[in-house]
């Protein structure tokens, strides 16, 4: 009652003879997913033929082991075979050799990380779920990596653009004119928008060129009229846009 190449139905499914019905069902589901034609899209003709043959073996094993009565009769036939002329030792040796042959059969993917991942996922998938195509499998397996690379590229480009904009905005601040001399008086803008005088050794926005004026007409070219928080009018030397006029 051994299967193809001397293997039992249990060996074909890769489960122990004491496996529970759920374990048998899970093993069949895993192999059916793995050997499905959709998974063989890139395989050679010889590999596809091997997959078809193994699929027939898997289905034959499932047909027997999924039915309690058939499984009981099959188990009795196995016990009878073990007590035959070949004896238990020969039967055990044959089963071991067949198991080794299955592991080293051409096209087996036990060393393939993708196949191992698929095997683990198949154990969680309902057998009634439609089989996964090659493109869907690739996307599910590699999708997170591709998404991470895309996000990293977007962040890199965004950072570069923001950095370039910041450098462009910082340029004018380096053009602030220095104080005329140690006695110069400067102004800075307060939180309420008014201007107050400060020493030019502190952060400032403009240098007072002429105090005590009443209008822009009193200021020279390049100077701007403004009023301090004391309401005193002054002419300021500043870059355009630093201090608003009256």
Tab-separated table of C-alpha atoms in Angstrom:
chain	number	residue	atom	x	y	z
A	1	UNK	CA	0.000	0.000	0.000
A	2	UNK	CA	2.991	2.324	-0.338
A	3	UNK	CA	2.692	5.289	-2.686
A	4	UNK	CA	4.875	6.211	-5.658
A	5	UNK	CA	8.612	5.500	-5.234
A	6	UNK	CA	7.796	3.348	-2.205
A	7	UNK	CA	6.513	6.245	-0.100
A	8	UNK	CA	3.451	6.031	2.061
A	9	UNK	CA	0.683	8.589	1.872
A	10	UNK	CA	1.950	10.009	5.175
A	11	UNK	CA	5.420	10.464	3.699
A	12	UNK	CA	3.976	12.107	0.591
A	13	UNK	CA	2.251	14.707	2.793
A	14	UNK	CA	5.230	14.937	5.150
A	15	UNK	CA	3.328	14.055	8.338
A	16	UNK	CA	3.581	11.291	10.915
A	17	UNK	CA	1.223	8.317	10.802
A	18	UNK	CA	-0.213	9.597	14.103
A	19	UNK	CA	-0.968	13.057	12.665
A	20	UNK	CA	-4.344	14.528	13.549
A	21	UNK	CA	-6.921	15.268	10.802
A	22	UNK	CA	-6.119	18.962	11.139
A	23	UNK	CA	-2.398	18.314	10.667
A	24	UNK	CA	-3.129	16.226	7.579
A	25	UNK	CA	-5.373	18.962	6.205
A	26	UNK	CA	-2.738	21.652	6.838
A	27	UNK	CA	-0.018	19.586	5.129
A	28	UNK	CA	-2.193	19.001	2.065
A	29	UNK	CA	-3.090	22.674	1.855
A	30	UNK	CA	0.555	23.718	2.084
A	31	UNK	CA	1.674	21.359	-0.675
A	32	UNK	CA	-1.288	22.177	-2.908
A	33	UNK	CA	-0.451	25.872	-2.710
A	34	UNK	CA	3.210	25.186	-3.381
A	35	UNK	CA	2.645	22.881	-6.368
A	36	UNK	CA	-0.198	24.861	-7.952
A	37	UNK	CA	0.371	25.675	-11.661
A	38	UNK	CA	0.286	29.422	-10.891
A	39	UNK	CA	3.488	28.939	-8.912
A	40	UNK	CA	5.228	27.251	-11.842
A	41	UNK	CA	5.023	30.158	-14.287
A	42	UNK	CA	8.804	30.522	-14.489
A	43	UNK	CA	9.650	26.824	-14.178
A	44	UNK	CA	11.205	24.660	-16.884
A	45	UNK	CA	9.101	21.951	-18.620
A	46	UNK	CA	10.812	19.262	-16.524
A	47	UNK	CA	10.060	21.139	-13.304
A	48	UNK	CA	6.415	21.615	-14.290
A	49	UNK	CA	6.087	17.890	-15.032
A	50	UNK	CA	7.596	17.066	-11.649
A	51	UNK	CA	5.188	19.473	-9.938
A	52	UNK	CA	2.227	17.882	-11.721
A	53	UNK	CA	3.343	14.401	-10.698
A	54	UNK	CA	3.812	15.406	-7.098
A	55	UNK	CA	0.453	17.166	-7.121
A	56	UNK	CA	-1.204	13.905	-8.206
A	57	UNK	CA	0.566	12.076	-5.377
A	58	UNK	CA	-0.523	14.711	-2.859
A	59	UNK	CA	-4.138	14.569	-4.004
A	60	UNK	CA	-4.152	10.765	-3.891
A	61	UNK	CA	-2.786	10.822	-0.337
A	62	UNK	CA	-5.377	13.420	0.694
A	63	UNK	CA	-8.205	11.365	-0.798
A	64	UNK	CA	-7.324	8.429	1.461
A	65	UNK	CA	-6.204	10.170	4.649
A	66	UNK	CA	-9.029	12.731	4.747
A	67	UNK	CA	-11.645	9.967	4.969
A	68	UNK	CA	-11.676	8.251	8.414
A	69	UNK	CA	-12.787	4.854	7.069
A	70	UNK	CA	-10.315	4.841	4.211
A	71	UNK	CA	-7.546	5.961	6.525
A	72	UNK	CA	-8.311	3.186	9.003
A	73	UNK	CA	-8.213	0.574	6.228
A	74	UNK	CA	-4.989	2.089	4.885
A	75	UNK	CA	-3.364	1.988	8.326
A	76	UNK	CA	-4.276	-1.701	8.678
A	77	UNK	CA	-2.672	-2.442	5.312
A	78	UNK	CA	0.484	-0.643	6.384
A	79	UNK	CA	0.692	-2.706	9.563
A	80	UNK	CA	0.238	-5.877	7.521
A	81	UNK	CA	3.039	-4.854	5.182
A	82	UNK	CA	5.393	-4.224	8.103
A	83	UNK	CA	4.860	-7.730	9.452
A	84	UNK	CA	5.454	-9.317	6.012
A	85	UNK	CA	8.658	-11.019	4.740
A	86	UNK	CA	10.629	-7.809	4.540
A	87	UNK	CA	10.162	-7.156	8.273
A	88	UNK	CA	9.949	-3.944	10.221
A	89	UNK	CA	13.629	-3.048	9.731
A	90	UNK	CA	13.478	-3.198	5.942
A	91	UNK	CA	10.256	-1.195	5.892
A	92	UNK	CA	11.751	1.488	8.107
A	93	UNK	CA	14.874	1.668	5.940
A	94	UNK	CA	12.776	2.011	2.793
A	95	UNK	CA	10.697	4.790	4.333
A	96	UNK	CA	13.860	6.637	5.420
A	97	UNK	CA	15.392	6.373	1.957
A	98	UNK	CA	12.166	7.529	0.311
A	99	UNK	CA	11.951	10.499	2.679
A	100	UNK	CA	15.527	11.470	1.830
A	101	UNK	CA	14.782	11.156	-1.884
A	102	UNK	CA	11.811	13.499	-1.507
A	103	UNK	CA	13.929	16.115	0.209
A	104	UNK	CA	16.572	16.012	-2.550
A	105	UNK	CA	14.177	15.666	-5.501
A	106	UNK	CA	14.848	18.053	-8.433
A	107	UNK	CA	12.865	21.249	-8.172
A	108	UNK	CA	12.457	21.019	-4.370
A	109	UNK	CA	12.691	24.487	-2.817
A	110	UNK	CA	13.484	23.824	0.832
A	111	UNK	CA	16.600	26.017	0.494
A	112	UNK	CA	14.644	28.829	-1.151
A	113	UNK	CA	13.677	31.578	1.370
A	114	UNK	CA	10.677	32.543	-0.754
A	115	UNK	CA	9.414	28.960	-0.767
A	116	UNK	CA	9.880	28.681	2.989
A	117	UNK	CA	7.978	31.944	3.503
A	118	UNK	CA	5.214	30.675	1.217
A	119	UNK	CA	5.081	27.395	3.123
A	120	UNK	CA	4.575	29.206	6.427
A	121	UNK	CA	1.935	31.512	4.965
A	122	UNK	CA	0.127	28.584	3.364
A	123	UNK	CA	-0.376	27.092	6.808
A	124	UNK	CA	-2.444	30.174	7.696
A	125	UNK	CA	-4.502	30.335	4.487
A	126	UNK	CA	-7.911	28.757	4.127
A	127	UNK	CA	-7.803	26.020	1.446
A	128	UNK	CA	-10.926	27.497	-0.132
A	129	UNK	CA	-9.115	30.762	-0.782
A	130	UNK	CA	-8.324	31.300	-4.514
A	131	UNK	CA	-4.692	30.415	-5.351
A	132	UNK	CA	-2.228	33.273	-5.418
A	133	UNK	CA	-0.759	34.231	-8.793
A	134	UNK	CA	2.954	34.773	-9.366
A	135	UNK	CA	2.591	38.589	-9.553
A	136	UNK	CA	0.517	38.743	-6.351
A	137	UNK	CA	2.997	36.522	-4.541
A	138	UNK	CA	5.922	38.737	-5.613
A	139	UNK	CA	4.087	41.889	-4.525
A	140	UNK	CA	3.183	40.419	-1.142
A	141	UNK	CA	6.744	39.201	-0.581
A	142	UNK	CA	8.638	42.229	-1.884
A	143	UNK	CA	6.007	44.965	-1.532
A	144	UNK	CA	7.101	46.209	1.947
A	145	UNK	CA	10.713	46.564	0.757
A	146	UNK	CA	9.685	48.515	-2.336
A	147	UNK	CA	7.411	50.764	-0.257
A	148	UNK	CA	10.237	51.465	2.223
A	149	UNK	CA	12.601	52.452	-0.609
A	150	UNK	CA	10.008	54.792	-2.125
A	151	UNK	CA	9.381	56.495	1.235
A	152	UNK	CA	13.139	56.874	1.804
A	153	UNK	CA	13.559	58.464	-1.642
A	154	UNK	CA	10.705	60.920	-0.990
A	155	UNK	CA	12.182	61.919	2.383
A	156	UNK	CA	15.633	62.381	0.841
A	157	UNK	CA	14.316	64.636	-1.944
A	158	UNK	CA	12.144	66.602	0.488
A	159	UNK	CA	15.087	67.175	2.849
A	160	UNK	CA	17.329	68.316	-0.006
A	161	UNK	CA	14.720	70.795	-1.278
A	162	UNK	CA	14.074	72.174	2.215
A	163	UNK	CA	17.804	72.540	2.855
A	164	UNK	CA	18.307	74.423	-0.415
A	165	UNK	CA	15.448	76.793	0.424
A	166	UNK	CA	16.869	77.482	3.894
A	167	UNK	CA	20.293	78.280	2.436
A	168	UNK	CA	18.676	80.640	-0.060
A	169	UNK	CA	16.790	82.492	2.664
A	170	UNK	CA	19.829	82.796	4.913
A	171	UNK	CA	21.829	84.718	2.293
A	172	UNK	CA	20.541	88.254	2.917
A	173	UNK	CA	21.246	88.080	6.671
A	174	UNK	CA	24.971	88.002	5.900
A	175	UNK	CA	24.686	91.412	4.157
A	176	UNK	CA	23.772	93.411	7.258
A	177	UNK	CA	25.908	96.545	7.311
A	178	UNK	CA	28.296	96.835	10.269
A	179	UNK	CA	28.034	99.796	12.678
A	180	UNK	CA	29.756	102.948	11.494
A	181	UNK	CA	31.834	103.215	14.671
A	182	UNK	CA	31.855	102.365	18.344
A	183	UNK	CA	29.476	105.233	19.140
A	184	UNK	CA	26.790	104.202	16.642
A	185	UNK	CA	23.275	103.473	17.854
A	186	UNK	CA	21.158	100.693	16.397
A	187	UNK	CA	17.512	99.672	16.591
A	188	UNK	CA	15.736	96.372	16.999
A	189	UNK	CA	12.096	95.428	16.572
A	190	UNK	CA	10.137	94.439	19.682
A	191	UNK	CA	7.375	91.849	19.946
A	192	UNK	CA	4.671	94.502	19.458
A	193	UNK	CA	6.334	95.707	16.238
A	194	UNK	CA	7.762	98.970	17.615
A	195	UNK	CA	11.445	99.928	17.323
A	196	UNK	CA	13.726	100.623	20.261
A	197	UNK	CA	17.373	101.612	20.438
A	198	UNK	CA	20.087	99.133	21.385
A	199	UNK	CA	23.847	99.042	21.361
A	200	UNK	CA	25.165	97.902	18.002
A	201	UNK	CA	27.084	95.101	19.681
A	202	UNK	CA	23.691	93.395	20.182
A	203	UNK	CA	21.446	91.916	17.545
A	204	UNK	CA	19.942	94.775	15.596
A	205	UNK	CA	18.015	95.506	12.421
A	206	UNK	CA	19.332	98.902	11.365
A	207	UNK	CA	21.772	101.700	12.227
A	208	UNK	CA	20.537	105.198	13.132
A	209	UNK	CA	22.174	107.610	10.690
A	210	UNK	CA	20.274	110.765	11.694
A	211	UNK	CA	18.089	111.270	14.791
A	212	UNK	CA	15.436	113.913	15.375
A	213	UNK	CA	13.913	114.086	11.890
A	214	UNK	CA	10.275	114.376	10.944
A	215	UNK	CA	9.944	112.829	7.467
A	216	UNK	CA	11.589	110.820	4.710
A	217	UNK	CA	12.679	114.045	3.019
A	218	UNK	CA	15.271	114.550	5.727
A	219	UNK	CA	16.945	111.212	4.923
A	220	UNK	CA	19.559	110.555	2.229
A	221	UNK	CA	19.403	107.977	-0.522
A	222	UNK	CA	19.668	104.489	0.920
A	223	UNK	CA	18.224	105.597	4.275
A	224	UNK	CA	14.701	105.097	5.519
A	225	UNK	CA	12.609	107.191	7.854
A	226	UNK	CA	11.056	105.429	10.871
A	227	UNK	CA	9.760	106.272	14.326
A	228	UNK	CA	11.096	104.757	17.532
A	229	UNK	CA	8.914	103.568	20.402
A	230	UNK	CA	9.570	106.998	21.927
A	231	UNK	CA	7.934	108.578	18.809
A	232	UNK	CA	11.242	110.144	17.806
A	233	UNK	CA	11.777	110.170	14.027
A	234	UNK	CA	15.097	108.828	12.738
A	235	UNK	CA	16.809	108.020	9.442
A	236	UNK	CA	17.947	104.404	9.331
A	237	UNK	CA	20.488	102.650	7.169
A	238	UNK	CA	19.082	99.234	6.496
A	239	UNK	CA	18.427	96.665	3.782
A	240	UNK	CA	15.083	96.897	2.023
A	241	UNK	CA	12.286	95.216	3.885
A	242	UNK	CA	13.821	95.221	7.369
A	243	UNK	CA	12.014	98.237	8.728
A	244	UNK	CA	8.716	99.513	7.380
A	245	UNK	CA	8.320	103.179	6.661
A	246	UNK	CA	5.831	105.514	8.387
